[in-house]
Structure formats: C-alpha cells, structure tokens
CSV table of C-alpha atoms and ligand atoms in Angstrom, one decimal:
chain,number,residue,atom,x,y,z
Q,1,UNK,CA,35.0,-6.3,58.2
Q,2,UNK,CA,35.4,-3.8,61.0
Q,3,UNK,CA,36.7,-0.2,60.6
Q,4,UNK,CA,37.5,2.3,63.0
Q,5,UNK,CA,36.7,5.6,62.4
Q,6,UNK,CA,38.2,8.1,64.7
Q,7,UNK,CA,37.4,11.6,64.1
Q,8,UNK,CA,39.0,14.5,66.1
Q,9,UNK,CA,36.1,16.9,65.8
Q,10,UNK,CA,38.2,20.0,66.5
Q,11,UNK,CA,40.4,19.3,63.4
Q,12,UNK,CA,37.7,17.5,61.2
Q,13,UNK,CA,35.5,20.6,61.4
Q,14,UNK,CA,38.4,22.7,60.3
Q,15,UNK,CA,37.8,25.4,62.8
Q,16,UNK,CA,39.9,27.9,60.8
Q,17,UNK,CA,37.6,31.0,60.7
Q,18,UNK,CA,34.8,29.6,62.9
Q,19,UNK,CA,34.1,30.2,66.2
Q,20,UNK,CA,30.7,28.9,67.5
Q,21,UNK,CA,29.1,28.2,70.6
Q,22,UNK,CA,30.2,25.1,72.4
Q,23,UNK,CA,28.9,22.1,70.5
Q,24,UNK,CA,27.9,24.0,67.2
Q,25,UNK,CA,29.6,22.0,64.5
Q,26,UNK,CA,29.5,23.6,61.0
Q,27,UNK,CA,27.8,21.2,59.1
Q,28,UNK,CA,29.2,21.4,55.4
Q,29,UNK,CA,32.9,21.6,56.6
Q,30,UNK,CA,32.4,18.6,58.8
Q,31,UNK,CA,30.9,16.4,56.1
Q,32,UNK,CA,33.4,17.6,53.7
Q,33,UNK,CA,36.3,16.7,56.1
Q,34,UNK,CA,35.3,13.1,56.2
Q,35,UNK,CA,35.7,11.2,52.7
Q,36,UNK,CA,34.7,7.6,51.9
Q,37,UNK,CA,37.4,5.7,50.6
Q,38,UNK,CA,37.3,2.1,49.3
Q,39,UNK,CA,35.0,-0.4,51.3
Q,40,UNK,CA,35.0,0.5,54.9
Q,41,UNK,CA,38.2,2.4,55.3
Q,42,UNK,CA,37.8,6.1,55.9
Q,43,UNK,CA,40.1,9.0,55.3
Q,44,UNK,CA,39.8,11.9,57.4
Q,45,UNK,CA,41.5,15.3,56.3
Q,46,UNK,CA,42.6,17.6,59.0
Q,47,UNK,CA,43.4,21.2,57.9
Q,48,UNK,CA,47.4,21.5,58.3
Q,49,UNK,CA,46.8,24.9,60.1
Q,50,UNK,CA,44.5,25.2,62.8
Q,51,UNK,CA,46.1,28.3,63.9
Q,52,UNK,CA,42.9,30.1,64.2
Q,53,UNK,CA,41.8,27.6,66.6
Q,54,UNK,CA,43.9,29.4,69.2
Q,55,UNK,CA,41.6,32.3,68.9
Q,56,UNK,CA,38.6,30.4,69.9
Q,57,UNK,CA,37.4,30.7,73.4
Q,58,UNK,CA,38.3,28.0,75.9
Q,59,UNK,CA,34.9,26.6,76.3
Q,60,UNK,CA,34.2,25.8,72.7
Q,61,UNK,CA,37.9,24.7,72.1
Q,62,UNK,CA,37.5,22.1,74.6
Q,63,UNK,CA,34.4,20.8,73.0
Q,64,UNK,CA,36.0,20.8,69.3
Q,65,UNK,CA,39.0,18.9,70.7
Q,66,UNK,CA,37.1,16.1,72.2
Q,67,UNK,CA,37.9,13.0,70.1
Q,68,UNK,CA,35.2,10.9,69.0
Q,69,UNK,CA,35.6,7.1,68.2
Q,70,UNK,CA,33.0,5.4,66.2
Q,71,UNK,CA,33.0,1.6,65.2
Q,72,UNK,CA,31.1,0.9,62.2
Q,73,UNK,CA,30.5,-2.5,60.5
Q,74,UNK,CA,28.5,-1.6,57.5
Q,75,UNK,CA,27.5,1.4,55.3
Q,76,UNK,CA,24.3,1.9,57.3
Q,77,UNK,CA,26.1,2.5,60.4
Q,78,UNK,CA,28.8,4.6,58.6
Q,79,UNK,CA,26.0,6.8,57.3
Q,80,UNK,CA,24.6,7.2,60.9
Q,81,UNK,CA,28.3,7.8,62.1
Q,82,UNK,CA,28.7,10.8,59.3
Q,83,UNK,CA,25.3,12.1,60.3
Q,84,UNK,CA,26.2,12.2,64.0
Q,85,UNK,CA,29.6,14.0,63.3
Q,86,UNK,CA,27.9,16.3,60.9
Q,87,UNK,CA,25.2,17.4,63.2
Q,88,UNK,CA,25.2,21.1,63.1
Q,89,UNK,CA,23.5,21.8,66.4
Q,90,UNK,CA,24.5,20.0,69.7
Q,91,UNK,CA,21.8,19.0,72.1
Q,92,UNK,CA,20.7,21.8,74.3
Q,93,UNK,CA,21.4,24.6,71.6
Q,94,UNK,CA,18.5,26.4,70.4
Q,95,UNK,CA,18.6,27.9,66.9
Q,96,UNK,CA,17.8,31.5,66.5
Q,97,UNK,CA,14.9,32.4,64.2
Q,98,UNK,CA,14.6,35.3,61.9
Q,99,UNK,CA,11.5,36.1,59.9
Q,100,UNK,CA,11.5,38.0,56.7
Q,101,UNK,CA,8.6,39.0,55.0
Q,102,UNK,CA,8.7,40.1,51.5
Q,103,UNK,CA,6.9,39.7,48.1
Q,104,UNK,CA,8.3,37.8,45.4
Q,105,UNK,CA,10.6,39.8,43.0
Q,106,UNK,CA,11.9,42.3,45.4
Q,107,UNK,CA,15.6,41.3,45.7
Q,108,UNK,CA,15.1,38.9,48.4
Q,109,UNK,CA,17.6,36.4,47.3
Q,110,UNK,CA,20.4,38.9,47.1
Q,111,UNK,CA,19.4,40.2,50.6
Q,112,UNK,CA,19.4,36.5,51.9
Q,113,UNK,CA,22.9,35.9,50.5
Q,114,UNK,CA,24.1,39.0,52.3
Q,115,UNK,CA,22.8,37.6,55.4
Q,116,UNK,CA,24.0,34.3,55.3
Q,117,UNK,CA,27.4,35.2,54.1
Q,118,UNK,CA,27.7,37.1,57.6
Q,119,UNK,CA,28.1,33.7,59.1
Q,120,UNK,CA,30.7,32.4,56.6
Q,121,UNK,CA,30.8,29.6,54.4
Q,122,UNK,CA,29.0,29.4,51.0
Q,123,UNK,CA,25.4,28.9,50.9
Q,124,UNK,CA,23.7,26.4,48.4
Q,125,UNK,CA,20.5,24.8,47.6
Q,126,UNK,CA,19.8,21.8,49.9
Q,127,UNK,CA,21.3,19.0,47.8
Q,128,UNK,CA,18.5,16.5,47.6
Q,129,UNK,CA,18.8,16.2,43.9
Q,130,UNK,CA,15.5,17.7,43.0
Q,131,UNK,CA,13.7,20.9,43.1
Q,132,UNK,CA,14.0,22.6,46.6
Q,133,UNK,CA,13.7,26.2,47.9
Q,134,UNK,CA,15.8,25.6,50.9
Q,135,UNK,CA,19.2,27.4,51.1
Q,136,UNK,CA,21.8,26.0,53.5
Q,137,UNK,CA,25.3,26.8,54.7
Q,138,UNK,CA,27.3,25.9,57.7
Q,139,UNK,CA,25.6,27.9,60.2
Q,140,UNK,CA,22.3,28.9,58.4
Q,141,UNK,CA,19.2,27.7,56.8
Q,142,UNK,CA,16.9,29.7,54.8
Q,143,UNK,CA,13.3,28.2,54.4
Q,144,UNK,CA,10.8,29.7,51.9
Q,145,UNK,CA,7.3,29.8,53.4
Q,146,UNK,CA,5.7,28.9,50.0
Q,147,UNK,CA,6.4,25.3,51.1
Q,148,UNK,CA,3.4,25.6,53.3
Q,149,UNK,CA,1.0,26.2,50.5
Q,150,UNK,CA,-2.0,24.2,51.0
Q,151,UNK,CA,-2.9,23.4,47.5
Q,152,UNK,CA,-0.8,23.0,44.5
Q,153,UNK,CA,-1.3,25.4,41.4
Q,154,UNK,CA,-4.2,23.0,40.2
Q,155,UNK,CA,-5.7,23.2,43.5
Q,156,UNK,CA,-5.6,26.9,43.7
Q,157,UNK,CA,-7.4,27.1,40.2
Q,158,UNK,CA,-10.4,25.1,41.8
Q,159,UNK,CA,-10.6,27.1,45.0
Q,160,UNK,CA,-10.1,30.5,42.9
Q,161,UNK,CA,-7.9,31.8,45.7
Q,162,UNK,CA,-4.5,33.3,45.4
Q,163,UNK,CA,-1.5,32.1,47.4
Q,164,UNK,CA,-1.5,35.4,49.2
Q,165,UNK,CA,-4.7,34.3,50.8
Q,166,UNK,CA,-4.2,32.8,54.1
Q,167,UNK,CA,-6.8,30.1,53.4
Q,168,UNK,CA,-4.3,28.8,51.0
Q,169,UNK,CA,-1.4,28.2,53.6
Q,170,UNK,CA,-1.1,25.6,56.1
Q,171,UNK,CA,-0.3,27.7,59.4
Q,172,UNK,CA,-0.9,24.8,61.7
Q,173,UNK,CA,2.0,23.0,60.0
Q,174,UNK,CA,4.0,25.9,59.7
Q,175,UNK,CA,3.7,26.7,63.4
Q,176,UNK,CA,4.6,23.0,64.4
Q,177,UNK,CA,7.6,23.1,62.3
Q,178,UNK,CA,9.0,26.6,63.0
Q,179,UNK,CA,8.6,25.5,66.9
Q,180,UNK,CA,10.2,22.1,66.4
Q,181,UNK,CA,13.2,23.5,64.6
Q,182,UNK,CA,13.6,26.2,67.4
Q,183,UNK,CA,13.5,23.3,69.8
Q,184,UNK,CA,16.4,21.6,67.9
Q,185,UNK,CA,14.4,18.9,66.2
Q,186,UNK,CA,14.6,17.7,62.7
Q,187,UNK,CA,11.4,18.1,60.5
Q,188,UNK,CA,10.2,16.7,57.2
Q,189,UNK,CA,9.0,19.8,55.6
Q,190,UNK,CA,6.8,19.9,52.3
Q,191,UNK,CA,8.3,21.4,49.1
Q,192,UNK,CA,6.2,23.9,46.8
Q,193,UNK,CA,7.8,23.2,43.4
Q,194,UNK,CA,7.8,26.6,41.7
Q,195,UNK,CA,8.7,25.1,38.3
Q,196,UNK,CA,5.8,22.8,38.2
Q,197,UNK,CA,3.4,24.2,40.7
Q,198,UNK,CA,3.2,21.0,42.5
Q,199,UNK,CA,3.6,19.9,46.1
Q,200,UNK,CA,6.5,17.6,46.2
Q,201,UNK,CA,7.9,14.8,48.7
Q,202,UNK,CA,9.1,16.5,51.9
Q,203,UNK,CA,12.8,17.1,52.7
Q,204,UNK,CA,14.4,16.7,55.8
Q,205,UNK,CA,15.6,19.8,57.5
Q,206,UNK,CA,18.1,19.6,60.2
Q,207,UNK,CA,18.2,22.7,62.6
Q,208,UNK,CA,21.3,25.2,62.3
Q,209,UNK,CA,22.2,28.0,64.7
Q,210,UNK,CA,20.3,30.4,62.5
Q,211,UNK,CA,17.1,29.7,60.8
Q,212,UNK,CA,15.5,32.3,58.4
Q,213,UNK,CA,11.9,32.1,57.4
Q,214,UNK,CA,11.2,34.2,54.3
Q,215,UNK,CA,7.9,34.7,52.4
Q,216,UNK,CA,4.7,36.1,52.3
Q,217,UNK,CA,3.4,35.3,55.8
Q,218,UNK,CA,5.9,34.9,58.4
Q,219,UNK,CA,4.1,37.2,60.8
Q,220,UNK,CA,0.5,36.6,59.8
Q,221,UNK,CA,-0.3,33.7,62.3
Q,222,UNK,CA,0.4,34.9,65.9
Q,223,UNK,CA,1.8,31.7,67.0
Q,224,UNK,CA,4.4,31.7,64.3
Q,225,UNK,CA,5.1,35.4,64.7
Q,226,UNK,CA,5.8,34.9,68.5
Q,227,UNK,CA,8.6,32.4,67.7
Q,228,UNK,CA,10.5,34.7,65.7
Q,229,UNK,CA,13.5,36.2,67.5
Q,230,UNK,CA,13.7,39.2,64.9
Q,231,UNK,CA,11.2,40.3,62.2
Q,232,UNK,CA,12.2,42.1,59.1
Q,233,UNK,CA,9.9,43.5,56.5
Q,234,UNK,CA,10.9,44.5,53.0
Q,235,UNK,CA,8.4,47.1,51.9
Q,236,UNK,CA,8.5,48.0,48.2
Q,237,UNK,CA,6.0,50.8,47.3
Q,238,UNK,CA,3.7,50.0,44.4
Q,239,UNK,CA,5.4,52.6,42.2
Q,240,UNK,CA,8.8,50.9,42.6
Q,241,UNK,CA,7.2,47.5,42.2
Q,242,UNK,CA,5.7,48.6,39.0
Q,243,UNK,CA,8.9,50.0,37.5
Q,244,UNK,CA,10.7,46.9,38.4
Q,245,UNK,CA,8.3,44.5,37.0
Q,246,UNK,CA,8.2,46.7,33.6
Q,247,UNK,CA,12.1,46.5,33.6
Q,248,UNK,CA,11.9,42.7,34.1
Q,249,UNK,CA,8.8,41.6,32.4
Q,250,UNK,CA,8.5,44.3,29.7
Q,251,UNK,CA,12.0,45.3,28.8
Q,252,UNK,CA,13.7,41.8,29.4
Q,253,UNK,CA,10.7,39.3,28.7
Q,254,UNK,CA,8.6,41.3,26.1
Q,255,UNK,CA,5.3,41.2,28.2
Q,256,UNK,CA,3.0,44.3,27.4
Q,257,UNK,CA,2.6,47.1,30.1
Q,258,UNK,CA,-1.0,46.6,30.1
Q,259,UNK,CA,-0.7,42.8,31.2
Q,260,UNK,CA,1.8,43.9,33.8
Q,261,UNK,CA,-0.9,46.5,35.2
Q,262,UNK,CA,-3.6,43.8,35.2
Q,263,UNK,CA,-1.2,41.2,37.0
Q,264,UNK,CA,-0.4,43.7,39.6
Q,265,UNK,CA,-4.0,44.9,40.2
Q,266,UNK,CA,-5.3,41.3,40.5
Q,267,UNK,CA,-2.9,40.7,43.3
Q,268,UNK,CA,-3.3,44.0,45.1
Q,269,UNK,CA,-6.7,43.3,47.1
Q,270,UNK,CA,-5.2,40.2,48.9
Q,271,UNK,CA,-1.7,41.9,49.0
Q,272,UNK,CA,-3.2,44.8,50.8
Q,273,UNK,CA,-5.4,42.6,53.1
Q,274,UNK,CA,-3.0,40.0,54.0
Q,275,UNK,CA,0.7,40.7,53.4
Q,276,UNK,CA,1.0,44.5,53.8
Q,277,UNK,CA,-0.5,44.7,57.5
Q,278,UNK,CA,2.5,42.3,58.7
Q,279,UNK,CA,4.9,45.4,58.3
Q,280,UNK,CA,3.2,46.7,61.6
Q,281,UNK,CA,4.6,43.7,63.3
Q,282,UNK,CA,8.2,44.1,62.1
Q,283,UNK,CA,11.1,45.0,64.3
Q,284,UNK,CA,12.8,46.4,61.1
Q,285,UNK,CA,11.4,47.5,57.9
Q,286,UNK,CA,13.4,48.1,54.7
Q,287,UNK,CA,11.2,50.7,52.7
Q,288,UNK,CA,12.1,51.2,49.1
Q,289,UNK,CA,10.6,54.3,47.6
Q,290,UNK,CA,11.0,56.4,44.4
Q,291,UNK,CA,13.9,59.1,44.8
Q,292,UNK,CA,12.7,62.5,46.0
Q,293,UNK,CA,15.9,64.3,44.3
Q,294,UNK,CA,14.3,64.4,40.8
Q,295,UNK,CA,10.8,64.4,39.4
Q,296,UNK,CA,9.5,61.4,37.6
Q,297,UNK,CA,13.0,59.6,37.9
Q,298,UNK,CA,12.4,55.9,37.7
Q,299,UNK,CA,16.1,54.6,38.0
Q,300,UNK,CA,16.9,56.2,41.5
Q,301,UNK,CA,15.6,55.0,45.0
Q,302,UNK,CA,15.1,56.4,48.3
Q,303,UNK,CA,15.7,53.6,50.8
Q,304,UNK,CA,14.8,53.9,54.4
Q,305,UNK,CA,15.7,51.6,57.3
Q,306,UNK,CA,13.1,51.9,59.9
Q,307,UNK,CA,14.4,50.5,63.2
Q,308,UNK,CA,12.1,50.0,66.1
Q,309,UNK,CA,13.6,50.7,69.4
Q,310,UNK,CA,13.4,48.7,72.5
Q,311,UNK,CA,13.7,45.4,70.6
Q,312,UNK,CA,15.7,42.7,72.5
Q,313,UNK,CA,19.2,42.5,71.3
Q,314,UNK,CA,18.8,45.2,68.5
Q,315,UNK,CA,20.7,48.4,68.8
Q,316,UNK,CA,19.7,50.6,65.8
Q,317,UNK,CA,22.4,51.9,63.7
Q,318,UNK,CA,22.8,55.9,63.6
Q,319,UNK,CA,24.4,58.8,62.0
Q,320,UNK,CA,26.7,61.0,64.2
Q,321,UNK,CA,24.4,61.6,67.1
Q,322,UNK,CA,21.7,59.1,68.0
Q,323,UNK,CA,18.4,60.8,68.4
Q,324,UNK,CA,19.2,63.7,66.3
Q,325,UNK,CA,17.1,64.5,63.1
Q,326,UNK,CA,19.8,65.0,60.4
Q,327,UNK,CA,19.9,65.6,56.6
Q,328,UNK,CA,23.3,65.1,55.1
Q,329,UNK,CA,24.4,65.8,51.5
Q,330,UNK,CA,27.9,64.4,51.1
Q,331,UNK,CA,30.0,66.6,48.9
Q,332,UNK,CA,30.6,65.1,45.5
Q,333,UNK,CA,34.1,65.8,45.8
Q,334,UNK,CA,34.4,63.3,48.9
Q,335,UNK,CA,32.6,60.8,46.9
Q,336,UNK,CA,34.6,61.2,43.8
Q,337,UNK,CA,31.6,60.9,41.7
Q,338,UNK,CA,32.2,62.5,38.2
Q,339,UNK,CA,29.0,61.3,36.7
Q,340,UNK,CA,26.3,63.8,36.6
Q,341,UNK,CA,23.2,62.4,38.4
Q,342,UNK,CA,20.7,63.0,41.2
Q,343,UNK,CA,23.5,62.7,43.7
Q,344,UNK,CA,23.0,61.4,47.2
Q,345,UNK,CA,21.2,62.6,50.2
Q,346,UNK,CA,21.4,60.7,53.5
Q,347,UNK,CA,19.0,61.4,56.5
Q,348,UNK,CA,18.1,60.5,59.9
Q,349,UNK,CA,14.7,60.8,61.5
Q,350,UNK,CA,13.0,59.9,64.6
Q,351,UNK,CA,9.4,58.5,63.7
Q,352,UNK,CA,6.8,56.3,65.0
Q,353,UNK,CA,6.3,52.8,63.2
Q,354,UNK,CA,3.0,51.3,64.1
Q,355,UNK,CA,3.1,53.2,67.3
Q,356,UNK,CA,6.5,52.3,68.4
Q,357,UNK,CA,9.4,54.5,68.5
Q,358,UNK,CA,11.7,54.1,65.7
Q,359,UNK,CA,15.1,55.3,64.5
Q,360,UNK,CA,15.1,55.8,60.8
Q,361,UNK,CA,17.9,55.9,58.5
Q,362,UNK,CA,17.5,57.0,54.9
Q,363,UNK,CA,19.6,57.1,51.7
Q,364,UNK,CA,18.1,58.6,48.5
Q,365,UNK,CA,20.1,58.5,45.3
Q,366,UNK,CA,23.3,56.4,44.4
Q,367,UNK,CA,26.9,56.7,44.1
Q,368,UNK,CA,29.2,55.6,41.2
Q,369,UNK,CA,31.8,53.5,43.2
Q,370,UNK,CA,30.9,51.2,46.0
Q,371,UNK,CA,34.5,51.8,47.6
Q,372,UNK,CA,33.7,55.5,48.1
Q,373,UNK,CA,31.0,54.1,50.4
Q,374,UNK,CA,33.8,53.9,53.2
Q,375,UNK,CA,33.6,57.6,53.5
Q,376,UNK,CA,29.9,57.5,54.3
Q,377,UNK,CA,30.2,54.3,56.3
Q,378,UNK,CA,32.7,56.0,58.8
Q,379,UNK,CA,30.0,58.7,59.6
Q,380,UNK,CA,27.8,55.9,61.0
Q,381,UNK,CA,27.9,54.2,64.5
Q,382,UNK,CA,26.5,51.0,65.7
Q,383,UNK,CA,26.5,49.2,62.2
Q,384,UNK,CA,27.0,46.0,63.6
Q,385,UNK,CA,30.6,45.9,61.8
Q,386,UNK,CA,33.5,44.2,63.4
Q,387,UNK,CA,36.0,46.5,61.8
Q,388,UNK,CA,36.0,50.0,60.1
Q,389,UNK,CA,35.2,49.3,56.5
Q,390,UNK,CA,33.3,46.1,56.9
Q,391,UNK,CA,30.1,47.4,55.5
Q,392,UNK,CA,31.8,48.6,52.3
Q,393,UNK,CA,33.8,45.5,52.1
Q,394,UNK,CA,30.7,43.3,52.0
Q,395,UNK,CA,29.0,45.7,49.5
Q,396,UNK,CA,32.2,45.2,47.2
Q,397,UNK,CA,31.4,41.3,47.4
Q,398,UNK,CA,28.2,42.0,45.8
Q,399,UNK,CA,29.1,44.5,43.2
Q,400,UNK,CA,27.0,44.5,40.1
Q,401,UNK,CA,24.0,42.8,42.1
Q,402,UNK,CA,20.7,44.8,42.3
Q,403,UNK,CA,20.9,47.7,44.7
Q,404,UNK,CA,24.8,47.3,45.1
Q,405,UNK,CA,25.3,50.9,44.6
Q,406,UNK,CA,22.5,52.5,46.3
Q,407,UNK,CA,20.7,52.4,49.7
Q,408,UNK,CA,19.3,49.0,48.9
Q,409,UNK,CA,22.6,47.5,49.3
Q,410,UNK,CA,23.9,49.8,52.1
Q,411,UNK,CA,20.8,49.3,54.2
Q,412,UNK,CA,20.7,45.3,53.5
Q,413,UNK,CA,24.2,45.1,54.4
Q,414,UNK,CA,23.7,46.8,57.8
Q,415,UNK,CA,20.6,44.8,58.4
Q,416,UNK,CA,22.7,41.6,57.7
Q,417,UNK,CA,25.1,42.6,60.2
Q,418,UNK,CA,22.4,43.4,62.6
Q,419,UNK,CA,21.0,40.0,62.4
Q,420,UNK,CA,24.6,38.8,63.2
Q,421,UNK,CA,24.7,40.8,66.1
Q,422,UNK,CA,21.3,39.8,67.3
Q,423,UNK,CA,22.4,36.1,66.9
Q,424,UNK,CA,25.4,36.8,69.0
Q,425,UNK,CA,23.4,38.6,71.6
Q,426,UNK,CA,20.9,35.5,71.8
Q,427,UNK,CA,23.3,32.7,71.5
Q,428,UNK,CA,26.1,34.7,73.6
Q,429,UNK,CA,28.8,33.6,71.2
Q,430,UNK,CA,31.1,35.8,68.9
Q,431,UNK,CA,30.9,35.0,65.1
Q,432,UNK,CA,34.4,36.1,63.7
Q,433,UNK,CA,34.4,38.7,61.0
Q,434,UNK,CA,34.9,36.5,57.9
Q,435,UNK,CA,38.5,36.4,56.8
Q,436,UNK,CA,37.7,36.1,52.9
M,501,NAG,C1,8.3,18.8,36.6
M,501,NAG,O1,7.3,17.8,36.3
M,501,NAG,C2,7.9,16.9,35.4
M,501,NAG,C3,7.0,15.8,34.9
M,501,NAG,O2,6.5,15.2,36.0
M,501,NAG,C4,9.3,16.2,35.9
M,501,NAG,O3,9.8,15.2,35.0
M,501,NAG,C5,10.2,17.3,36.2
M,501,NAG,O4,11.4,16.9,36.8
M,501,NAG,C6,9.7,18.4,37.1
M,501,NAG,N1,10.5,19.7,37.2
M,501,NAG,C7,10.9,19.8,38.4
M,501,NAG,C8,11.9,21.1,38.2
M,501,NAG,O5,10.7,19.3,39.4
C-alpha cells in the first residue's frame, strides 16, 4: 500500500512565533505537527492561524512555504521521511556554539533554562527513554561535558583521579564531536550516567542552530576552546560555594559540616589546577561573591558580570553612561521594599580581566519583588532586550527559582539575552521576542 505524505513545511512547522534563518526548521514543532494515524495514512496538523508568518522575512518565508511531497511505502521510509522533515538544521547552516564552564551545584540548570527560553519553545531531556544529560528544544541543544569522562566511577576508583583531572576526560573525542556538530553533522555521543556512575550506550545528537556545551572543561583543550563562539564562566567564590553546600547538604540532607568541609577540600587542588584557570579564557564571567553590604551575612550575594570588550558580536551592557565608573544605591521608596534588609547597591566599573579590558556590572544585595526590577532595568542600556521590560518579564518567569531576587537572576538573564544577540549577529537572523 502506498501512501502520499504531503507536508507544507511552512504550515507544518507552525511558524507562529518563530523566525529563523532560511531553512531552519524547528525540530520539536515539526515532528509534533505530523502524527501517524492508522497504517500508512498520515495526518498533518496545520495551525489555523499563521498570521505571524507574515512578519517573517521574505527569504525565510519562501523556504518555509516550499511544499515537500514524500512517497513512502513502509514504516522505515516513513521514519526517514519524518526525520527529513524534522531536521532542525538545513544543509549549509552552521550552528552557533556556546561554552559554559561551571562547577556542579552552582545553579547551572536554572541558568541554562534562562538561555534556552530566549529562543522559544520548551526545553526537555532528549527523549531516548533512558538516562541522558542532553537538553533539547526547537532551537537549542545543551550538552553536558561529563559525557566525555574517560572512565566510569569504578574506573576512577582504580586510577585514583577525580573527574576534574583532565586525564579522566576524553578531549580528542570532545574536540571531534564539537567540531562535527559545528559543521552541522550528527554525532553519536557517549553518555555518563550520573545516577549509576556508568558510561552508557551513546545517543544520537542532531545539530540545532544553538549548541551549548556546559561542564567542567569547555576551554581546557585549546582545540575545543577555539570552536566556541562565546565563552561564559560561572565563578562561585569558595565562601559562597561552602555556604550553598551547607544549605543543601547540611540543612536539607543532614550531612555534617565536617564532611562537607572535607569534600570541598578534597576537590580543591584539582579545581584550582584545572578548572579555575579557564576563567581567564572566558569572554564573560558571572562572579558570585558574599555581600559587602553587611558583615558575616550568608544570605545575600554580590554578583558581578565581567564583560570582556572587543569580543565579536558581544556588546557589553552598561549603566547610564558607557565607560563611567558608577555606584548607585536605588532609593528604597522607588523599589517599594518594605522589608528591612541590606538593601541593594548597583555598580559599574572598568577593570582588567586576565589582561583584557572589561566592563563590569555588579549587583549587591536583593530586592523583595521582581517587578520592582523594571525600575532598575530601565537604567541599563544594551541589555540585549527587544522591548523595555523584557529582562524583568524573563525574571518573573523564574520567580522562586534560586537567585531570582538578586543579581544572580538579573545578570544571568542579561547574559541569556546576550547569547541571543550573539546568535543573531553570527547567524544573521532575528529571533523574535517570545510571545508567551
Ligand atoms: C542503574 O543500573 C541499574 C542496574 O543495571 C538499572 O536497572 C537502572 O536502570 C540504572 N539506572 C539508570 C538511571 O540508568
């Protein structure tokens, strides 16, 4: 029995809020749009309203509108056909590759969600039906570099090395695969199973317009580092790391303070030797320090966004007047904060970072209500936002998440918007402000 599958790509991909470069077909939406009904008959759901489609630049509209006819005779061909239609990256298109260096347990997952949300669509674990670290959305793929561990947990017991040690990581494979993805090729990537500490069967990764590599060593190997279009380092000072671990492992899990100290101490030599120096290679560093507004305060943070100048496609955000050194204490009346607390101080400095000129934005302390941030946001320029209030709106979407009412959330959000801006600059396309 023969069946004819006619897919009008433009309709099938539900272009509603999506504008991509010609040929980019958002992955999840396209596959959702095709549903397999009985036997070899296929149903195609087209969104009734494709009004937003008219806002799409002509170049991409014509691509979306090209009808594709596929004749399939069996299930295997059907799978191939769906795969073809679902392909997220057209030939000739090159993904933009972002590196994020960060230790485990420092709020990376919230940060990653903030970044991927800027490209629309929900992000989910790669649906392979087993343990995976890969997060995917229509436009983005987030790959965890732990998947390039050389040995499983048992193997590391034999070598006596930590996973922080470069000798426990397969940089040759990491390089090959980052390079292949950047060239738009599929890869079969190993999986490090964090639950069991095993190296599992590889999973297939299809390149998307944005690919983020996050983990311990994204800039350690020079070949890998050079493939990164933008490099972010999350720098949590030892004091803050300790406070967070105490909160999580002592207060919530009942571990002793002594054992937490020992655990941190045991990791420190390798961390200092192999992970920390990568921050000098970063284009942008989010640094989390204890507050300077009160002594011995363990609950408030001083968060800095260190933005290196002269990085391609990266225009640092600034307060009022670019290049000025500023210290600003917003009046509590404007912030409508009723609760007593350390208050908030915002600052801008021009500093050197690893010998490079950098524009630094800092936020010390916290605020009570996220929507008050609108007042603060308006004082900033070049935040990467597409409308006034986008930073605040995006922060409200993560209300209650760690860091949502201090500089962590604010500066992570700006960094996420910058990633979108950098993507637009490199790929020469516009991502619409998400309608949701
Ligand atoms: C861990 O290993 C066990 C035993 O092999 C297996 O049944 C289980 O599914 C694994 N867990 C995960 C999350 O992979």
